[in-house]
Tab-separated table of C-alpha atoms in Angstrom:
chain	number	residue	atom	x	y	z
A	270	MET	CA	146.348	-5.925	130.911
A	271	GLY	CA	149.932	-4.757	130.489
A	272	GLY	CA	150.890	-3.089	127.219
A	273	LEU	CA	152.452	-0.079	125.634
A	274	GLN	CA	150.766	3.113	126.668
A	275	LYS	CA	149.596	5.209	123.698
A	276	LYS	CA	150.988	8.716	123.806
A	277	LYS	CA	149.385	11.725	122.251
A	278	TYR	CA	150.747	13.187	118.946
A	279	GLU	CA	153.155	10.281	118.297
A	280	ARG	CA	151.290	8.621	115.427
A	281	GLY	CA	148.965	9.528	112.598
A	282	SER	CA	148.920	12.904	110.891
A	283	ALA	CA	150.952	14.558	113.687
A	284	THR	CA	154.058	12.607	112.612
A	285	ASN	CA	153.676	13.374	108.854
A	286	TYR	CA	154.448	17.091	109.229
A	287	ILE	CA	157.345	19.144	110.541
A	288	THR	CA	157.495	22.844	111.366
A	289	ARG	CA	159.752	25.169	109.379
A	290	ASN	CA	162.102	25.851	112.317
A	291	LYS	CA	162.575	22.132	113.020
A	292	ALA	CA	163.169	21.485	109.317
A	293	ARG	CA	165.774	24.261	109.258
A	294	LYS	CA	167.594	22.830	112.264
A	295	LYS	CA	167.472	19.341	110.779
A	296	LEU	CA	169.129	20.631	107.581
A	297	GLN	CA	171.420	23.042	109.509
A	298	LEU	CA	170.562	25.951	107.216
A	299	SER	CA	169.731	29.610	107.767
A	300	LEU	CA	166.228	30.790	106.815
A	301	PRO	CA	167.270	32.462	103.504
A	302	ASP	CA	169.244	29.344	102.459
A	303	PHE	CA	166.358	27.054	103.443
A	304	ARG	CA	163.906	29.187	101.442
A	305	ARG	CA	166.273	29.165	98.468
A	306	LEU	CA	166.715	25.385	98.608
A	307	CYS	CA	162.937	24.823	98.761
A	308	ILE	CA	162.381	27.071	95.705
A	309	LEU	CA	165.058	25.281	93.663
A	310	LYS	CA	163.812	21.808	94.593
A	311	GLY	CA	160.096	22.645	94.254
A	312	ILE	CA	159.249	21.935	97.923
A	313	TYR	CA	156.313	23.981	99.259
A	314	PRO	CA	154.560	24.273	102.663
A	315	HIS	CA	151.434	22.195	103.289
A	316	GLU	CA	148.323	23.059	105.259
A	317	PRO	CA	147.285	20.059	107.435
A	318	LYS	CA	143.595	19.150	107.643
A	319	ASN	CA	143.693	19.152	111.454
A	320	LYS	CA	146.190	21.889	112.260
A	321	LYS	CA	145.658	21.723	116.033
A	322	LYS	CA	146.476	18.010	116.163
A	323	VAL	CA	149.637	18.454	114.045
A	324	ASN	CA	150.638	21.465	116.191
A	325	LYS	CA	150.361	19.239	119.305
A	326	GLY	CA	147.357	21.018	120.742
A	327	SER	CA	148.661	24.538	120.139
A	328	THR	CA	146.805	27.094	117.997
A	329	ALA	CA	149.888	29.236	117.315
A	330	PRO	CA	150.371	30.056	113.590
A	331	ARG	CA	153.155	27.875	112.168
A	332	THR	CA	154.350	26.862	108.724
A	333	PHE	CA	154.372	23.102	108.109
A	334	TYR	CA	156.234	20.958	105.606
A	335	LEU	CA	155.806	17.274	104.852
A	336	LEU	CA	158.432	15.256	106.718
A	337	LYS	CA	159.162	13.115	103.645
A	338	ASP	CA	160.005	16.301	101.668
A	339	ILE	CA	162.532	17.419	104.277
A	340	ARG	CA	164.111	13.941	104.370
A	341	PHE	CA	164.349	14.185	100.571
A	342	LEU	CA	166.350	17.436	100.952
A	343	LEU	CA	168.876	15.885	103.348
A	344	HIS	CA	170.847	14.278	100.496
A	345	GLU	CA	170.874	17.297	98.157
A	346	PRO	CA	174.466	18.162	97.056
A	347	ILE	CA	173.638	21.892	96.766
A	348	VAL	CA	173.311	22.069	100.584
A	349	GLY	CA	177.051	21.400	100.793
A	350	LYS	CA	177.692	24.168	98.239
A	351	PHE	CA	175.680	26.631	100.340
A	352	ARG	CA	177.950	25.856	103.322
A	353	GLU	CA	181.066	26.203	101.159
A	354	TYR	CA	179.853	29.624	100.016
A	355	LYS	CA	179.358	30.781	103.620
A	356	VAL	CA	182.945	29.755	104.427
A	357	PHE	CA	184.137	31.578	101.291
A	358	VAL	CA	182.351	34.826	102.323
A	359	ARG	CA	183.811	34.581	105.857
A	360	LYS	CA	187.357	34.093	104.522
A	361	LEU	CA	186.910	36.918	102.007
A	362	LYS	CA	185.765	39.353	104.717
A	363	LYS	CA	188.744	38.406	106.866
A	364	ALA	CA	191.172	38.885	103.957
A	365	TYR	CA	189.657	42.314	103.189
A	366	ALA	CA	189.922	43.339	106.859
A	367	LYS	CA	193.607	42.351	106.915
A	368	THR	CA	194.190	44.035	103.484
A	369	GLU	CA	195.723	40.803	102.143
A	370	TRP	CA	195.018	41.549	98.462
A	371	SER	CA	196.797	38.458	97.160
A	372	ALA	CA	194.562	36.288	99.383
A	373	VAL	CA	191.466	38.222	98.161
A	374	GLU	CA	192.420	37.564	94.529
A	375	ARG	CA	193.123	33.877	95.203
A	376	LEU	CA	189.770	33.449	96.991
A	377	ARG	CA	187.869	35.191	94.189
A	378	GLU	CA	189.452	32.854	91.621
A	379	ASN	CA	188.349	29.815	93.665
A	380	LYS	CA	184.829	31.047	94.396
A	381	PRO	CA	182.512	28.023	94.886
A	382	THR	CA	179.883	27.588	92.166
A	383	TYR	CA	177.097	25.086	91.566
A	384	LYS	CA	174.894	23.935	88.688
A	385	LEU	CA	171.179	23.202	88.662
A	386	ASP	CA	171.304	20.708	85.764
A	387	HIS	CA	170.579	17.678	87.960
A	388	ILE	CA	167.573	19.447	89.560
A	389	ILE	CA	166.094	20.243	86.124
A	390	LYS	CA	166.421	16.584	85.069
A	391	GLU	CA	164.959	15.446	88.398
A	392	ARG	CA	161.943	17.787	88.311
A	393	TYR	CA	161.234	17.319	84.580
A	394	PRO	CA	161.853	13.695	83.534
A	395	THR	CA	160.580	14.331	79.968
A	396	PHE	CA	160.831	17.326	77.641
A	397	ILE	CA	157.028	17.701	77.457
A	398	ASP	CA	156.965	18.112	81.276
A	399	ALA	CA	159.388	21.014	80.933
A	400	LEU	CA	157.278	22.617	78.167
A	401	ARG	CA	154.125	22.356	80.306
A	402	ASP	CA	155.862	24.268	83.105
A	403	ILE	CA	157.643	26.865	80.934
A	404	GLU	CA	154.978	29.611	81.257
A	405	ASP	CA	156.149	30.924	84.653
A	406	ALA	CA	159.766	30.790	83.481
A	407	LEU	CA	158.956	32.897	80.407
A	408	CYS	CA	156.966	35.485	82.400
A	409	MET	CA	159.779	35.870	84.944
A	410	CYS	CA	162.590	36.013	82.350
A	411	PHE	CA	160.734	38.592	80.226
A	412	LEU	CA	160.121	40.665	83.383
A	413	PHE	CA	163.782	40.576	84.468
A	414	SER	CA	164.970	41.378	80.936
A	415	THR	CA	163.140	44.744	81.133
A	416	PHE	CA	164.733	45.766	84.466
A	417	ALA	CA	167.111	48.718	84.573
A	418	ARG	CA	170.683	47.890	85.551
A	419	THR	CA	170.391	49.117	89.122
A	420	GLY	CA	171.455	47.485	92.379
A	421	LYS	CA	168.155	45.598	92.741
A	422	CYS	CA	169.465	42.542	90.873
A	423	HIS	CA	172.697	41.428	89.208
A	424	VAL	CA	173.486	42.830	85.768
A	425	GLN	CA	174.528	39.311	84.623
A	426	THR	CA	171.036	37.999	85.476
A	427	ILE	CA	169.363	40.760	83.434
A	428	GLN	CA	171.686	40.086	80.465
A	429	LEU	CA	171.112	36.317	80.664
A	430	CYS	CA	167.311	36.787	80.774
A	431	ARG	CA	167.503	39.096	77.765
A	432	ARG	CA	169.583	36.596	75.781
A	433	LEU	CA	167.269	33.652	76.584
A	434	THR	CA	164.083	35.585	75.747
A	435	VAL	CA	165.562	36.729	72.405
A	436	GLU	CA	166.450	33.076	71.637
A	437	TRP	CA	162.864	32.038	72.477
A	438	MET	CA	161.363	34.717	70.195
A	439	ASN	CA	163.708	33.787	67.343
A	440	TYR	CA	162.652	30.129	67.680
A	441	LEU	CA	158.962	31.087	67.469
A	442	ILE	CA	159.641	33.210	64.367
A	443	THR	CA	161.427	30.326	62.637
A	444	SER	CA	158.799	27.725	63.594
A	445	ARG	CA	155.883	30.195	63.146
A	446	ALA	CA	154.334	28.849	66.330
A	447	LEU	CA	152.579	32.034	67.544
A	448	ARG	CA	148.773	31.754	67.710
A	449	LYS	CA	147.230	34.597	69.747
A	450	VAL	CA	148.152	38.100	70.973
A	451	PHE	CA	146.296	40.345	73.412
A	452	ILE	CA	147.233	43.868	74.546
A	453	SER	CA	146.238	44.511	78.158
A	454	ILE	CA	147.029	47.045	80.887
A	455	LYS	CA	149.594	44.656	82.458
A	456	GLY	CA	151.448	44.002	79.208
A	457	ILE	CA	151.119	41.936	76.050
A	458	TYR	CA	149.854	38.350	76.328
A	459	TYR	CA	151.154	35.875	73.749
A	460	GLN	CA	150.097	32.288	73.116
A	461	ALA	CA	152.152	29.848	71.054
A	462	GLU	CA	151.769	26.164	70.207
A	463	VAL	CA	155.055	24.300	70.700
A	464	MET	CA	155.094	20.534	70.113
A	465	GLY	CA	151.337	20.322	70.705
A	466	GLN	CA	151.495	22.313	73.978
A	467	LEU	CA	149.759	25.697	74.273
A	468	ILE	CA	152.077	28.114	76.084
A	469	THR	CA	150.826	31.522	77.280
A	470	TRP	CA	153.079	34.212	78.750
A	471	LEU	CA	153.048	37.926	79.548
A	472	VAL	CA	155.596	40.479	78.317
A	473	PRO	CA	155.658	43.817	80.210
A	474	TYR	CA	155.840	47.106	78.323
A	475	GLN	CA	159.218	48.786	77.829
A	476	PHE	CA	158.667	51.481	80.467
A	477	SER	CA	161.014	52.541	83.251
A	478	HIS	CA	160.339	50.526	86.425
A	479	ASP	CA	159.477	52.060	89.753
A	480	HIS	CA	160.638	49.195	91.958
A	481	PRO	CA	158.092	48.544	94.744
A	482	THR	CA	159.505	48.371	98.269
A	483	ASP	CA	157.272	45.487	99.449
A	484	VAL	CA	158.718	42.962	96.947
A	485	ASP	CA	161.535	40.638	98.043
A	486	TYR	CA	163.843	40.638	95.014
A	487	ARG	CA	166.039	37.896	96.537
A	488	VAL	CA	163.146	35.420	96.337
A	489	MET	CA	162.416	36.517	92.741
A	490	ALA	CA	166.118	36.198	91.876
A	491	THR	CA	166.157	32.608	93.210
A	492	PHE	CA	163.170	31.705	91.012
A	493	THR	CA	164.893	33.406	88.061
A	494	GLU	CA	168.090	31.430	88.699
A	495	PHE	CA	166.108	28.201	88.326
A	496	TYR	CA	163.995	29.454	85.410
A	497	THR	CA	167.001	30.629	83.353
A	498	THR	CA	168.534	27.151	83.612
A	499	LEU	CA	165.209	25.571	82.578
A	500	LEU	CA	164.718	27.971	79.647
A	501	GLY	CA	168.294	27.346	78.506
A	502	PHE	CA	167.630	23.586	78.354
A	503	VAL	CA	164.323	24.111	76.505
A	504	ASN	CA	165.834	26.531	73.969
A	505	PHE	CA	168.714	24.138	73.256
A	506	ARG	CA	166.339	21.251	72.588
A	507	LEU	CA	163.928	23.319	70.472
A	508	TYR	CA	166.704	24.763	68.289
A	509	HIS	CA	168.066	21.304	67.556
A	510	SER	CA	164.568	20.055	66.691
A	511	LEU	CA	164.533	22.637	63.837
A	512	ASN	CA	168.128	21.919	62.752
A	513	LEU	CA	169.232	25.393	63.924
A	514	VAL	CA	172.643	26.331	65.312
A	515	TYR	CA	172.659	26.900	69.077
A	516	PRO	CA	173.642	29.426	70.450
A	517	PRO	CA	171.790	31.125	67.559
A	518	LYS	CA	173.756	32.696	64.730
A	519	LEU	CA	172.513	34.867	61.910
A	520	ASP	CA	172.327	33.358	58.458
A	521	SER	CA	175.437	34.400	56.478
A	522	LYS	CA	173.312	36.050	53.776
A	523	ALA	CA	171.239	37.953	56.358
A	524	GLU	CA	174.390	38.996	58.216
A	525	VAL	CA	175.823	40.594	55.063
A	526	GLU	CA	172.525	42.432	54.474
A	527	LEU	CA	172.491	43.764	58.038
A	528	LYS	CA	176.120	44.935	57.864
A	529	ASP	CA	176.021	48.687	58.322
A	530	ASP	CA	178.822	51.247	58.140
A	531	SER	CA	177.698	52.976	61.322
A	532	GLU	CA	177.298	49.839	63.464
A	533	ASP	CA	180.738	50.327	65.063
A	534	ASP	CA	179.472	53.632	66.474
A	535	TYR	CA	176.316	51.915	67.737
A	536	ALA	CA	177.844	49.180	69.946
A	537	MET	CA	180.847	46.953	70.527
A	538	ASN	CA	181.176	43.755	68.471
A	539	SER	CA	180.084	41.499	71.353
A	540	GLU	CA	177.006	43.644	72.030
A	541	SER	CA	176.064	44.432	68.422
A	542	TYR	CA	175.654	40.723	67.563
A	543	LEU	CA	173.097	40.244	70.357
A	544	GLU	CA	171.430	43.487	69.272
A	545	LYS	CA	171.151	42.164	65.697
A	546	LEU	CA	169.581	38.945	67.024
A	547	SER	CA	167.184	40.898	69.243
A	548	ALA	CA	166.169	43.064	66.267
A	549	LEU	CA	164.251	39.939	65.061
A	550	SER	CA	164.554	41.040	61.431
A	551	ALA	CA	166.951	38.371	60.080
A	552	SER	CA	166.739	34.588	59.643
A	553	LEU	CA	168.917	32.176	61.669
A	554	ALA	CA	171.711	29.882	60.489
A	555	ARG	CA	170.989	26.150	60.163
A	556	VAL	CA	173.327	23.268	60.981
A	557	VAL	CA	173.003	21.833	57.466
A	558	SER	CA	171.423	24.031	54.813
A	559	THR	CA	168.889	21.826	53.050
A	560	ALA	CA	166.166	22.516	50.537
A	561	GLU	CA	162.752	23.047	52.057
A	562	GLU	CA	161.184	19.733	52.897
A	563	GLU	CA	157.831	18.937	51.378
A	564	GLU	CA	155.011	19.130	53.861
A	565	ALA	CA	153.730	15.689	54.773
A	566	GLU	CA	150.103	15.120	53.935
A	567	LEU	CA	147.864	13.166	56.283
A	568	ASP	CA	146.866	9.741	55.018
A	569	GLN	CA	143.143	9.155	54.872
A	570	PHE	CA	141.677	5.814	55.846
A	571	PRO	CA	138.016	4.967	55.273
A	572	GLY	CA	136.127	4.252	58.485
A	573	GLU	CA	132.932	5.014	60.324
A	574	GLU	CA	131.014	8.216	59.593
A	575	GLU	CA	132.012	9.860	62.885
A	576	ASP	CA	135.689	9.066	62.250
A	577	MET	CA	135.487	10.534	58.765
A	578	GLU	CA	133.786	13.673	60.117
A	579	GLN	CA	136.464	14.040	62.785
A	580	MET	CA	139.186	13.517	60.181
A	581	GLU	CA	137.678	16.171	57.916
A	582	ALA	CA	137.391	18.594	60.830
A	583	LYS	CA	141.052	18.004	61.750
A	584	GLU	CA	142.129	18.447	58.141
A	585	LYS	CA	140.154	21.698	57.884
A	586	GLU	CA	141.675	22.944	61.136
A	587	GLN	CA	145.174	22.086	59.899
A	588	LYS	CA	144.585	23.989	56.643
A	589	GLN	CA	143.386	27.025	58.612
A	590	GLN	CA	146.519	26.820	60.768
A	591	GLU	CA	148.791	26.633	57.719
A	592	ALA	CA	146.974	29.629	56.192
A	593	GLN	CA	147.373	31.561	59.457
A	594	LYS	CA	151.135	30.906	59.467
A	595	LYS	CA	151.362	32.672	56.080
A	596	LEU	CA	149.049	35.525	57.106
A	597	PHE	CA	151.475	38.373	56.296
A	598	GLU	CA	153.456	36.651	53.521
A	599	GLY	CA	154.162	39.029	50.648
A	600	LEU	CA	153.493	42.116	52.838
A	601	LYS	CA	156.201	44.641	53.681
A	602	PHE	CA	155.874	46.735	56.834
A	603	PHE	CA	157.661	49.867	57.968
A	604	LEU	CA	157.473	50.866	61.649
A	605	ASN	CA	157.445	54.512	62.678
A	606	ARG	CA	159.608	55.399	65.653
A	607	GLU	CA	156.728	55.862	68.174
A	608	VAL	CA	155.266	52.318	67.869
A	609	PRO	CA	156.378	49.331	70.058
A	610	ARG	CA	159.093	48.058	67.701
A	611	GLU	CA	160.004	44.714	69.291
A	612	SER	CA	156.438	43.458	69.758
A	613	LEU	CA	155.328	44.395	66.240
A	614	ALA	CA	158.505	43.041	64.603
A	615	PHE	CA	158.056	39.750	66.519
A	616	VAL	CA	154.377	39.339	65.529
A	617	ILE	CA	154.876	40.335	61.868
A	618	ARG	CA	157.869	38.007	61.419
A	619	CYS	CA	155.992	35.126	63.113
A	620	PHE	CA	153.414	35.266	60.306
A	621	GLY	CA	155.792	35.592	57.355
A	622	GLY	CA	155.884	39.361	56.857
A	623	GLU	CA	158.934	41.533	56.231
A	624	VAL	CA	159.580	44.419	58.618
A	625	SER	CA	161.970	47.340	58.939
A	626	TRP	CA	162.363	50.698	60.707
A	627	ASP	CA	164.506	53.807	60.673
A	628	LYS	CA	168.167	52.805	61.050
A	629	SER	CA	168.693	55.609	63.600
A	630	LEU	CA	166.073	53.962	65.852
A	631	CYS	CA	167.687	50.531	66.249
A	632	ILE	CA	170.277	48.278	64.631
A	633	GLY	CA	168.973	45.622	62.216
A	634	SER	CA	166.820	47.630	59.791
A	635	THR	CA	166.663	45.978	56.345
A	636	TYR	CA	165.224	48.763	54.128
A	637	ASP	CA	164.480	52.514	54.296
A	638	VAL	CA	161.187	54.396	54.429
A	639	THR	CA	161.648	55.325	50.753
A	640	GLU	CA	161.400	51.664	49.632
A	641	GLU	CA	158.658	51.524	46.984
A	642	THR	CA	157.562	47.943	47.752
A	643	ILE	CA	156.371	48.791	51.316
A	644	THR	CA	152.674	47.852	51.602
A	645	HIS	CA	151.857	48.951	55.183
A	646	HIS	CA	153.320	51.833	57.198
A	647	ILE	CA	152.476	51.521	60.913
A	648	VAL	CA	152.045	54.884	62.654
A	649	ASP	CA	150.687	55.802	66.097
A	650	ARG	CA	150.040	59.526	65.681
A	651	PRO	CA	147.021	61.474	64.349
A	652	ASN	CA	148.712	62.518	61.112
A	653	ILE	CA	152.005	62.282	59.225
A	654	ASP	CA	153.436	65.000	56.971
A	655	LYS	CA	154.977	63.081	54.101
A	656	GLN	CA	152.825	60.204	52.809
A	657	TYR	CA	153.459	57.819	49.910
A	658	ILE	CA	150.491	56.976	47.706
A	659	ASN	CA	151.331	53.278	47.174
A	660	ARG	CA	151.060	52.130	50.830
A	661	TYR	CA	148.495	51.999	53.660
A	662	TYR	CA	149.089	54.132	56.788
A	663	ILE	CA	147.552	52.204	59.663
A	664	GLN	CA	147.550	52.058	63.468
A	665	PRO	CA	149.398	49.231	65.327
A	666	GLN	CA	146.189	47.513	66.541
A	667	TRP	CA	145.502	46.289	62.990
A	668	VAL	CA	148.420	43.813	63.200
A	669	TYR	CA	147.206	42.264	66.493
A	670	ASP	CA	143.556	42.112	65.390
A	671	CYS	CA	144.539	40.361	62.125
A	672	VAL	CA	146.439	37.693	64.089
A	673	ASN	CA	143.473	37.025	66.393
A	674	ALA	CA	140.954	37.022	63.521
A	675	LYS	CA	143.268	34.710	61.485
A	676	ILE	CA	142.562	36.797	58.374
A	677	VAL	CA	143.866	40.072	56.923
A	678	LEU	CA	141.200	42.551	58.080
A	679	PRO	CA	140.061	45.588	56.036
A	680	VAL	CA	142.330	48.560	56.745
A	681	GLU	CA	139.585	51.229	56.625
A	682	ASP	CA	138.825	50.952	60.362
A	683	TYR	CA	142.496	51.436	61.302
A	684	PHE	CA	143.520	54.512	59.257
A	685	LEU	CA	145.299	57.431	60.976
A	686	GLY	CA	143.050	59.492	63.254
A	687	VAL	CA	140.167	56.986	63.024
A	688	THR	CA	138.561	55.806	66.293
A	689	LEU	CA	139.678	52.189	66.608
A	690	PRO	CA	137.262	49.251	67.048
A	691	PRO	CA	137.433	47.475	70.441
A	692	HIS	CA	140.453	45.160	70.875
A	693	LEU	CA	138.702	41.835	71.645
A	694	SER	CA	140.392	39.162	73.741
A	695	PRO	CA	141.133	35.983	71.736
A	696	PHE	CA	141.121	33.968	74.983
A	697	VAL	CA	137.342	34.427	75.477
A	698	VAL	CA	135.281	31.655	73.852
A	699	GLU	CA	131.532	32.325	73.793
A	700	LYS	CA	129.165	29.417	74.406
A	701	ASP	CA	125.616	29.046	73.052
A	702	GLY	CA	123.385	31.733	74.531
A	703	ASP	CA	126.277	34.016	75.570
A	704	TYR	CA	126.447	37.647	74.497
A	705	VAL	CA	128.614	38.119	71.409
A	706	PRO	CA	129.863	41.688	70.739
A	707	PRO	CA	128.815	43.115	67.334
A	708	GLU	CA	132.491	43.595	66.413
A	709	LYS	CA	133.080	39.869	66.877
A	710	LEU	CA	130.029	39.046	64.736
A	711	LYS	CA	131.503	41.245	62.001
A	712	ILE	CA	134.853	39.405	62.169
A	713	MET	CA	133.068	36.015	62.106
A	714	ALA	CA	131.206	37.113	58.958
A	715	LEU	CA	134.529	38.120	57.350
A	716	GLN	CA	135.982	34.701	58.270
A	717	ARG	CA	133.068	33.016	56.474
A	718	GLY	CA	133.827	35.122	53.376
A	719	GLU	CA	130.815	37.405	53.708
A	720	LYS	CA	131.003	41.189	53.416
A	721	PRO	CA	129.060	42.626	56.337
A	722	GLY	CA	127.345	45.931	55.621
A	723	MET	CA	128.712	49.034	57.285
A	724	ASN	CA	126.526	50.247	60.151
C-alpha cells in the first residue's frame, strides 16, 4: 500500500514545544531582550511530560517554551522598540567616539521609549484580576524603595517605587483597609482587604543593604518596570473610587498644620511635599469635599433558619470589622526616635489614631512631646528619664498585638523593661484538636469580655 511515510518527531507533543534558542532566532532577539520580553508578557518555560520525545531523542538539558506562546510574541510592538533602542545605542556610541556633541545631544533628545499600558490591559482584563495579582508587585516595589542610591539600579526606579508605595499606604489609611500585621525576621507582613480581596505583602526593615553578588538585578529591574506600571494603574483606580485627588495631595487644612518654619532647611519644595505625604500623618484632599455619607445598613429579609443564621453571622462579622477600623480612635500616640516610625505611623493611622514624633526626626510631626492630650508614648528602651504622669509608656509590640487581637489590650504586659509576651502570628488558624498557646487563650478570653486571672 502506497502512502505517506510517518516520520519521527513531526506530530504530537514534539511539535507543541520549541527550545529557547530556536524561539530566540525566530524572534531575532538577543537572550537578555528575549528574557525581558517574556517577563513583561508573562510567558514562562514549560516542562514537557515526555522530555526525550520533545527533545527528539536527546537527553541534553534544554529549556522549552510552548510554540503558541512564541507565535503570540511575534506580533508584539515592543519587539520593534527593543530593536530601535539597539540602533540608538549604536549611533550614540559612534557619536561619542567621533566627539560629535551636537549629534549626542540630538540623539539623547530622540531616545526611543515605550509604554506597557497595553500589556497591563491585555494581562488583566478586569480590575479585580489586577488586585488578585498585586501582591508580588507590592513586595517588589517596597523592596526597591528601600535600596540605597548606588549603581545597582536606576535612581529614578527607586524614587518611583517610593512614590507608588507611599500612595498605596495613604490609600489604606483613608479606606482603613488594613486587617493584620506580623513582625518577622524577613520584615513586616501586612494584610489588607481591598474591594473584597485579601492582599498580603512584605515590607523589609529600613536597614542598609548588603547587595548579594548572586542576584541578577537586571531581571529584578525588568519585573519592577512591569510592577510599577501595574501599581500605578491600581492606585489611580483606587483613589478615584474614594473620591480622592490623584496624584495625591494633602488636604488644605492639614497642609497648613504641617507648615513648619524649618522645612526649607530640611528639603527642597519638590522633595518636601513627597516627604510630607510619606510621613503618613495628614489626611488627603478629595475631589469634591462632601459631608460624611451615612453608612448603609444591610436589609434583612425573612427566610429559612440557616439563611437567618448566616445573615446574623455576617452582620456580627461586619460589626466587628467596623469596630476594628475604629480601634485607636480617640487615642494620641507619640513615637520616640528609636522606634520604627513609618510602620507604626501607618498602622496607628489605619485604625483611626493620631500620631506624632519629634520634629527633628522627620518632617510631618503634628504635635510635640509636651502635648498634654497624648495617651500613649511608644518607647523601645529599658527606661526614659523624663516621664509624664498622664500617659502610658509602652513598647512598640503593643500596637501590633492590638491590631491582631482586634481589641485594645491591657498595657501592663508592655510597660518599659517588662519581658514581652510572644508575638503570635495572625495568619495561623487553629483547628479543633490543635495546640493553642496559652497567650492566645488569654486574648480569646479578652475578646469574649472575660478578665482572665493573672498566672
